[in-house]
Coordinates of C-alpha atoms and ligand atoms in Angstrom, one line a residue:
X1 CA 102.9 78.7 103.6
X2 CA 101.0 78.3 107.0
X3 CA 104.4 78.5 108.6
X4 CA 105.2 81.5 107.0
X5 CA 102.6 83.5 107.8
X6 CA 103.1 82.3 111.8
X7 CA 106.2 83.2 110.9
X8 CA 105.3 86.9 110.0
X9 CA 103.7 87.7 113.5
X10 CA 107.0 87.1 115.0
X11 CA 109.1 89.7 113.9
X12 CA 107.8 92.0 116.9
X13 CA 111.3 91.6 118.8
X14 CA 111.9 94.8 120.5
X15 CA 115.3 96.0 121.9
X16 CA 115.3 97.3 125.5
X17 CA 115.1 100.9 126.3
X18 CA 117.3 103.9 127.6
X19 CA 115.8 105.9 130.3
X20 CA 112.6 108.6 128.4
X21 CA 113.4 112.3 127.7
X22 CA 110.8 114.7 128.4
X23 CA 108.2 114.9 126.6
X24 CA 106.9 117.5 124.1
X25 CA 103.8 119.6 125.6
X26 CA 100.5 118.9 123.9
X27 CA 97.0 118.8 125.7
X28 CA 93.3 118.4 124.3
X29 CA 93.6 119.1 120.6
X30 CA 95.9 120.1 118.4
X31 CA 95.2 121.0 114.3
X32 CA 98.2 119.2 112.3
X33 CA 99.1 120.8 108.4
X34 CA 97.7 123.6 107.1
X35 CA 94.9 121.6 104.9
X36 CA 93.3 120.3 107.8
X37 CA 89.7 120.8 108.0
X38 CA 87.8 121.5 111.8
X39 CA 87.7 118.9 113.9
X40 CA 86.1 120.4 117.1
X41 CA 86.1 116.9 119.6
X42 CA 86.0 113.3 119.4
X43 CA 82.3 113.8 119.8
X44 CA 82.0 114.7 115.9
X45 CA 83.5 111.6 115.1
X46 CA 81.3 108.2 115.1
X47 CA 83.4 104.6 115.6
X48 CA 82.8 102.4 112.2
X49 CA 84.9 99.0 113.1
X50 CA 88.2 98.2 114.6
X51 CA 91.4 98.2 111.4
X52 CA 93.5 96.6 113.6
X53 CA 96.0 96.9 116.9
X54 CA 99.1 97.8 117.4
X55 CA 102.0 97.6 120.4
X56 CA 99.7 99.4 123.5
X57 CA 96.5 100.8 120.6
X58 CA 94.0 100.4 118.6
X59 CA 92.9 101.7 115.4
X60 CA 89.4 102.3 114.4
X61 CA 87.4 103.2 111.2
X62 CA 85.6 106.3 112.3
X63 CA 83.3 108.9 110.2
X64 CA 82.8 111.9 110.5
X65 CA 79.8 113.0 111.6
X66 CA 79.2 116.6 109.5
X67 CA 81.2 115.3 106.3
X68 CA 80.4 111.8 106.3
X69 CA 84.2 111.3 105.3
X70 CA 85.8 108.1 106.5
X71 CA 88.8 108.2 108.6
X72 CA 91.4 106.3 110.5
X73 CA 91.3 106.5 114.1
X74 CA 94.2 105.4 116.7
X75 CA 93.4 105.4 120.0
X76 CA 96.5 105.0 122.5
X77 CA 96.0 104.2 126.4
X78 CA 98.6 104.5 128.5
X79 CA 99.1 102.3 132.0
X80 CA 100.6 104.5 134.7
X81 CA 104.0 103.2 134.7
X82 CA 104.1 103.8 130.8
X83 CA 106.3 106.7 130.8
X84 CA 108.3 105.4 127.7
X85 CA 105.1 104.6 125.7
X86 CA 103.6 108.3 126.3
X87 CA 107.1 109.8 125.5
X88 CA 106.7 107.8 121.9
X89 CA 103.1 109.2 121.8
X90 CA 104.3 112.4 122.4
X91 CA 107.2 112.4 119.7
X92 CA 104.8 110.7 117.4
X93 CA 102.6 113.5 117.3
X94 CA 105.1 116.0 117.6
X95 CA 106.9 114.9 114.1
X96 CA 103.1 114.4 112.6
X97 CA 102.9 118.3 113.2
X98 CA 105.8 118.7 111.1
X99 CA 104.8 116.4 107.9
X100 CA 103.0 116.9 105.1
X101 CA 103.8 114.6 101.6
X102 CA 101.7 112.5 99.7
X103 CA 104.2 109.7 100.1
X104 CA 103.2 109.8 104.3
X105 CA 99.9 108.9 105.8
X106 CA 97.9 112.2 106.8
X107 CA 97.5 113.0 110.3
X108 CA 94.2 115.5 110.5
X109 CA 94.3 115.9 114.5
X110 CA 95.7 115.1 117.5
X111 CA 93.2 114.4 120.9
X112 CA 94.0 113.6 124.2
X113 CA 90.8 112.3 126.1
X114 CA 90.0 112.8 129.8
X115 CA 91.2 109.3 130.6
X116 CA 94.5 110.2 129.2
X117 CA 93.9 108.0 126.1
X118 CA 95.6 109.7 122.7
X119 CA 94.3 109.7 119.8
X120 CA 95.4 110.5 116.2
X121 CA 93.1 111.0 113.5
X122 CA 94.6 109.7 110.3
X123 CA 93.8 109.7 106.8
X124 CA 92.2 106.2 106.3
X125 CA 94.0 103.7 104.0
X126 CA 91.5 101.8 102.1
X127 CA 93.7 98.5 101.7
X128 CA 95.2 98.2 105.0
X129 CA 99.1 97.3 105.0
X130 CA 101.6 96.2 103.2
X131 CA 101.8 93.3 106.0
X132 CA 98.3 92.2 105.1
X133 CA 98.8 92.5 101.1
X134 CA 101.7 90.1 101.4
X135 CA 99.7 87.6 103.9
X136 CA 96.8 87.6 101.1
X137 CA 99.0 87.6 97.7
X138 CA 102.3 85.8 99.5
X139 CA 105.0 87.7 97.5
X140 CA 104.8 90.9 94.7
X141 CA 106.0 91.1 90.6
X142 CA 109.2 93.2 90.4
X143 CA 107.4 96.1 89.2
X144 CA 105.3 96.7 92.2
X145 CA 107.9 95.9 94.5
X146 CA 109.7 98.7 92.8
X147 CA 106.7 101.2 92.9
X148 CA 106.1 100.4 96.6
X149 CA 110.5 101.1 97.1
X150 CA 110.1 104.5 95.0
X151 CA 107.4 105.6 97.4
X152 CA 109.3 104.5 100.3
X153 CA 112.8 106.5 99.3
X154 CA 110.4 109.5 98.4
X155 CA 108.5 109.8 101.8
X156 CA 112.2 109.0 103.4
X157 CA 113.6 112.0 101.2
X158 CA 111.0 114.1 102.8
X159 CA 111.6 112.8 106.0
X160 CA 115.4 113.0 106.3
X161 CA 115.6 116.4 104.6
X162 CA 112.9 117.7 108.2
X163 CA 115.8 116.1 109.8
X164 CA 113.8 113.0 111.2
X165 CA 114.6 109.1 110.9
X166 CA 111.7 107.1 110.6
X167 CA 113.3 103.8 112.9
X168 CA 110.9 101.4 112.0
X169 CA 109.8 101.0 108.3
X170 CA 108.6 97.6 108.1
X171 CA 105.8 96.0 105.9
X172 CA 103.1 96.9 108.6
X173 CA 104.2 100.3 108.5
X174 CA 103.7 100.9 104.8
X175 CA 100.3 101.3 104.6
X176 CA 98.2 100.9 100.8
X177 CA 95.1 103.8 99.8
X178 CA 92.1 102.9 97.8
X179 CA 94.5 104.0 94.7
X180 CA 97.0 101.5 95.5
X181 CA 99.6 104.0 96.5
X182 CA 101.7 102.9 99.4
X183 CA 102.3 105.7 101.8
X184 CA 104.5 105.7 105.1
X185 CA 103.0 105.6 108.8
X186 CA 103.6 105.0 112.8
X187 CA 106.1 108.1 114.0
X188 CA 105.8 105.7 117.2
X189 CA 109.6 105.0 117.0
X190 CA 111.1 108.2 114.6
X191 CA 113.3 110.5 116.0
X192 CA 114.1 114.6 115.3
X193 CA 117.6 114.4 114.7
X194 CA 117.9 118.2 115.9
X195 CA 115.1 119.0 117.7
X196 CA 112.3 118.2 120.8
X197 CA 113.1 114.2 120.7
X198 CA 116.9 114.2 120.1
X199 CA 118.1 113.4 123.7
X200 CA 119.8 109.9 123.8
X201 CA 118.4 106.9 121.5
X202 CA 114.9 106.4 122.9
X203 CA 113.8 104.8 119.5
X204 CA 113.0 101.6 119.4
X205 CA 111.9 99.1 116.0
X206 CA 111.4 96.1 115.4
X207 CA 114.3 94.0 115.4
X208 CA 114.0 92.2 112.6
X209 CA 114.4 94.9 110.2
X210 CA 116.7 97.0 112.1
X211 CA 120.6 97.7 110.8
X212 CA 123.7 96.6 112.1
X213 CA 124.9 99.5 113.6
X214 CA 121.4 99.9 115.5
X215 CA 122.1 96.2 116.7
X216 CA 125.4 95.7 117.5
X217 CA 126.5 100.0 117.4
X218 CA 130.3 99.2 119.5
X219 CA 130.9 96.6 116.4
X220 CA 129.5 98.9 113.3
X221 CA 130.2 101.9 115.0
X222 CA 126.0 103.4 115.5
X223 CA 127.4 105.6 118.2
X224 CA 128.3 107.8 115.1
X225 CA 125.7 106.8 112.6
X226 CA 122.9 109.4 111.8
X227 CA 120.4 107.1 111.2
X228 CA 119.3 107.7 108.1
X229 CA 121.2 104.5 106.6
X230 CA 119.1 103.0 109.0
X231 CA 115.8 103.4 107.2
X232 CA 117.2 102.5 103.7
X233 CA 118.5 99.1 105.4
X234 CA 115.1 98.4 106.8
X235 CA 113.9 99.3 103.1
X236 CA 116.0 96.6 101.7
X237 CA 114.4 94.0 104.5
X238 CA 110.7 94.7 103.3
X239 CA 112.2 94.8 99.1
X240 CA 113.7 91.2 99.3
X241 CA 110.6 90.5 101.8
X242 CA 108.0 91.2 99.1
X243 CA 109.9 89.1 96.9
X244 CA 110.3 85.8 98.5
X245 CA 107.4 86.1 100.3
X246 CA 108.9 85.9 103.9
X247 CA 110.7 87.7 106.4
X248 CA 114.5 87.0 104.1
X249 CA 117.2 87.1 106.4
X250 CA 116.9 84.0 108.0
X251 CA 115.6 80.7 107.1
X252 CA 112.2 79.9 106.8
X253 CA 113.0 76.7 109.7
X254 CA 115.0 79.2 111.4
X255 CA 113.5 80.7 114.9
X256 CA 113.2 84.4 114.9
X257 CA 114.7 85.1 118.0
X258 CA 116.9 87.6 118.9
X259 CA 120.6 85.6 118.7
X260 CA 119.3 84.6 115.2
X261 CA 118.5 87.6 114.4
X262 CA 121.9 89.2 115.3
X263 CA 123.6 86.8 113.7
X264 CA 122.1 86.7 110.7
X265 CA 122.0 90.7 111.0
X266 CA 125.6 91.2 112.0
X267 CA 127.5 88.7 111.2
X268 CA 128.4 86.4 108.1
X269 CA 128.9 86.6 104.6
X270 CA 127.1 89.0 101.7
X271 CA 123.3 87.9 101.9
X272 CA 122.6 85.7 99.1
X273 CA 120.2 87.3 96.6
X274 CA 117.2 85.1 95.5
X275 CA 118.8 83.6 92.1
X276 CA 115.2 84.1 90.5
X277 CA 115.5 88.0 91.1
X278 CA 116.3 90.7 88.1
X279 CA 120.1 91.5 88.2
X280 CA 118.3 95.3 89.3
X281 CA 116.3 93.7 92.1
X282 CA 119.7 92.0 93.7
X283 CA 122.0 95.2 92.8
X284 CA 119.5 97.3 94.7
X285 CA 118.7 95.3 97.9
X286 CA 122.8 94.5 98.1
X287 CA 123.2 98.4 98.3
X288 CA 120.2 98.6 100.9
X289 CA 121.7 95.5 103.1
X290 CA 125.4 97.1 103.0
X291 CA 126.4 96.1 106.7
X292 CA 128.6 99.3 106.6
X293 CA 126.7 102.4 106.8
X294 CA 129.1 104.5 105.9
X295 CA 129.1 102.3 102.7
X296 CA 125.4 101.8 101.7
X297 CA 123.0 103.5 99.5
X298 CA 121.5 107.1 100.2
X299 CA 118.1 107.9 99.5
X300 CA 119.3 110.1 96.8
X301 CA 121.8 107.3 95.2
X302 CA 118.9 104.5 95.0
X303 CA 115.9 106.5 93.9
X304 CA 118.2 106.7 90.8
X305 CA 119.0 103.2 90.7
X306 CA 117.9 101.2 87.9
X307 CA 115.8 99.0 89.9
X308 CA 113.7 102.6 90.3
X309 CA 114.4 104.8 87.3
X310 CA 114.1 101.7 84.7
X311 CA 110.3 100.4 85.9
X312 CA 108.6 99.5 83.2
X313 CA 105.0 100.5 84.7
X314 CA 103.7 102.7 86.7
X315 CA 101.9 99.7 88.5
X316 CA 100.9 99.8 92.5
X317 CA 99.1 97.8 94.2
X318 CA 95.7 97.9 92.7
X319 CA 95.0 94.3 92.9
X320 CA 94.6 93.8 96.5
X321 CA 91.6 93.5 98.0
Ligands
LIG401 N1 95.5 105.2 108.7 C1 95.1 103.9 108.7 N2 94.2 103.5 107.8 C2 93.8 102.2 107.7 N3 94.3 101.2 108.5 C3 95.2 101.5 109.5 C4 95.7 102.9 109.6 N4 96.6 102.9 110.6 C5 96.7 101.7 111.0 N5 95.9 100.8 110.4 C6 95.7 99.4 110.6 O1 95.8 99.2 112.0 C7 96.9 98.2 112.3 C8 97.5 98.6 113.6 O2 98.2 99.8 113.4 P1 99.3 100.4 114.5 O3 100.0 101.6 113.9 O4 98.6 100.6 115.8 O5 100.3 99.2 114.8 P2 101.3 98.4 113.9 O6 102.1 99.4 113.1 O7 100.6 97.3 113.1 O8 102.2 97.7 115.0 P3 103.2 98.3 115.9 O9 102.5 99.2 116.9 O10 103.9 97.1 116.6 O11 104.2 99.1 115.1 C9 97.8 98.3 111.1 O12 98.6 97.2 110.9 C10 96.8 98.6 109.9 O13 96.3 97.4 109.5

């Protein structure tokens, strides 16, 4: 098991990147939703601990100082050649603007410092990630795996009907609330289909849970996929994930790097389905992990699948700690 958790910090394998776009205008602060309550500066908020850090940030518990509310705090800083990273920034908090659904983490405001640093103030998610509930419990019971997957195709739903492909849905990017309701974060990748953001492919994800047509696009022709069957693939990595308890498409030996990810990615036979796995559970990640793209599940087609509509319970993740 020591292995496998190693083996989960490895996954960060990150593609190469076209030239930026310009970036969307946004300076000092901006309000995001029409809920949002007031928040005048960074000055109102007080720095708790650190939650965690993330490729080039770092997030930190923060309160607020009028309310007393608790919430999530990323802070971005940018070196000077870190065009791409700012572009991402920029995007990220120019799809945040757009969203509002219970099945996506909250953004409340949107700060840019004097040193040029970025910050996003975020609803705070009690019980951390997805990533860290599977570290801690090691794999999930069918039914929450399926509560977490409903969530997920809902906030996609959402998503895809603003027009925007999230590009990186990954365990670490499901985050948990003190409910146990998993919610969708990190626009650091997502792109507007039609919109500011659109120009060229400057997304990037993480490799590992990345389709085959985002891989290897002149093989399973990406130059004409939308990129929506993108997220649902990436949905099937973190279902069959929560099941077995580590990262599922290659052996647990196997070293995660990038020609063993392709291969195992884009080439080969079907995936084999964990044997132990409800004839639901295997039906539903074989429609997620359709190499063809044009074949594989929609959103709409899986959040009637049986592995969805049939749960017994209503159960999330309420156990972790
Ligand atoms: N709103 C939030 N509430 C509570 N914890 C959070 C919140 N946002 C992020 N975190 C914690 O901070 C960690 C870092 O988040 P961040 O979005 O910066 O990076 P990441 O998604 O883990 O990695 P990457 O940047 O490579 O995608 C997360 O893994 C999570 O544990």
């Amino acid at each position: 098991m020591t292995l496998v958790r190693e083996r989960r910090h490895h996954h960060a394998l990150r593609l190469s990147l076209p030239p930026p776009i310009p970036a969307p205008d946004f300076r000092h602060r901006s309000q995001v939703g029409p809920t949002s309550p007031d928040f005048e500066s960074l000055a109102d908020l007080e720095k708790l601990t650190v939650l965690g850090h993330g490729n080039g940030g770092t997030v930190y518990k923060v309160r607020h100082r009028k309310s007393a509310s608790v919430y999530a705090l990323k802070v971005l800083r940018f070196d000077e050649d870190a065009t791409v990273i700012r572009h991402q920034a920029a995007c990220e908090a120019e799809i945040l603007k757009r969203v509002d659904s219970p099945f996506i983490v909250k953004c409340l405001a949107v700060f840019e410092t004097i040193g040029g640093e970025l910050c996003f103030l975020m609803e705070h998610m009690e019980r951390g990630s997805l990533h860290d509930a599977l570290c801690l419990r090691e794999i999930l019971q069918e039914d929450i795996i399926s509560g977490v997957a409903e969530r997920v195709l809902r906030g996609l739903h959402y998503l895809h009907g603003l027009q925007i492909v999230h590009g990186d849905i990954k365990p670490s990017n499901l985050l948990i609330d003190g409910n146990g309701d998993v919610k969708i974060a990190d626009f650091g990748v997502s792109k507007i289909v039609v919109g500011t953001c659109n120009a060229g492919d400057t997304c990037m994800g993480t490799c590992a849970y990345m389709s085959p047509e985002r891989i290897d696009p002149e093989r399973w022709d990406g130059d004409n996929a939308d990129g929506f069957a993108g997220d649902v693939w990436s949905l099937g990595v973190v279902v069959l994930e929560c099941f077995v308890g580590h990262y599922p498409l290659i052996g647990i030996g196997e070293k995660p790097d990038w020609a063993a990810l392709m291969c195992a990615i884009c080439f080969g036979e079907r995936f084999e389905m964990p044997e132990t796995a409800s004839p639901e559970l295997r039906s539903f990640a074989r429609r997620c992990l359709e190499r063809d793209w044009r074949k594989r599940g929609t959103v709409v087609e899986l959040l009637d699948h049986p592995f969805i509509s049939n749960r017994k319970c209503g159960d999330l993740i309420r156990t972790v700690e």
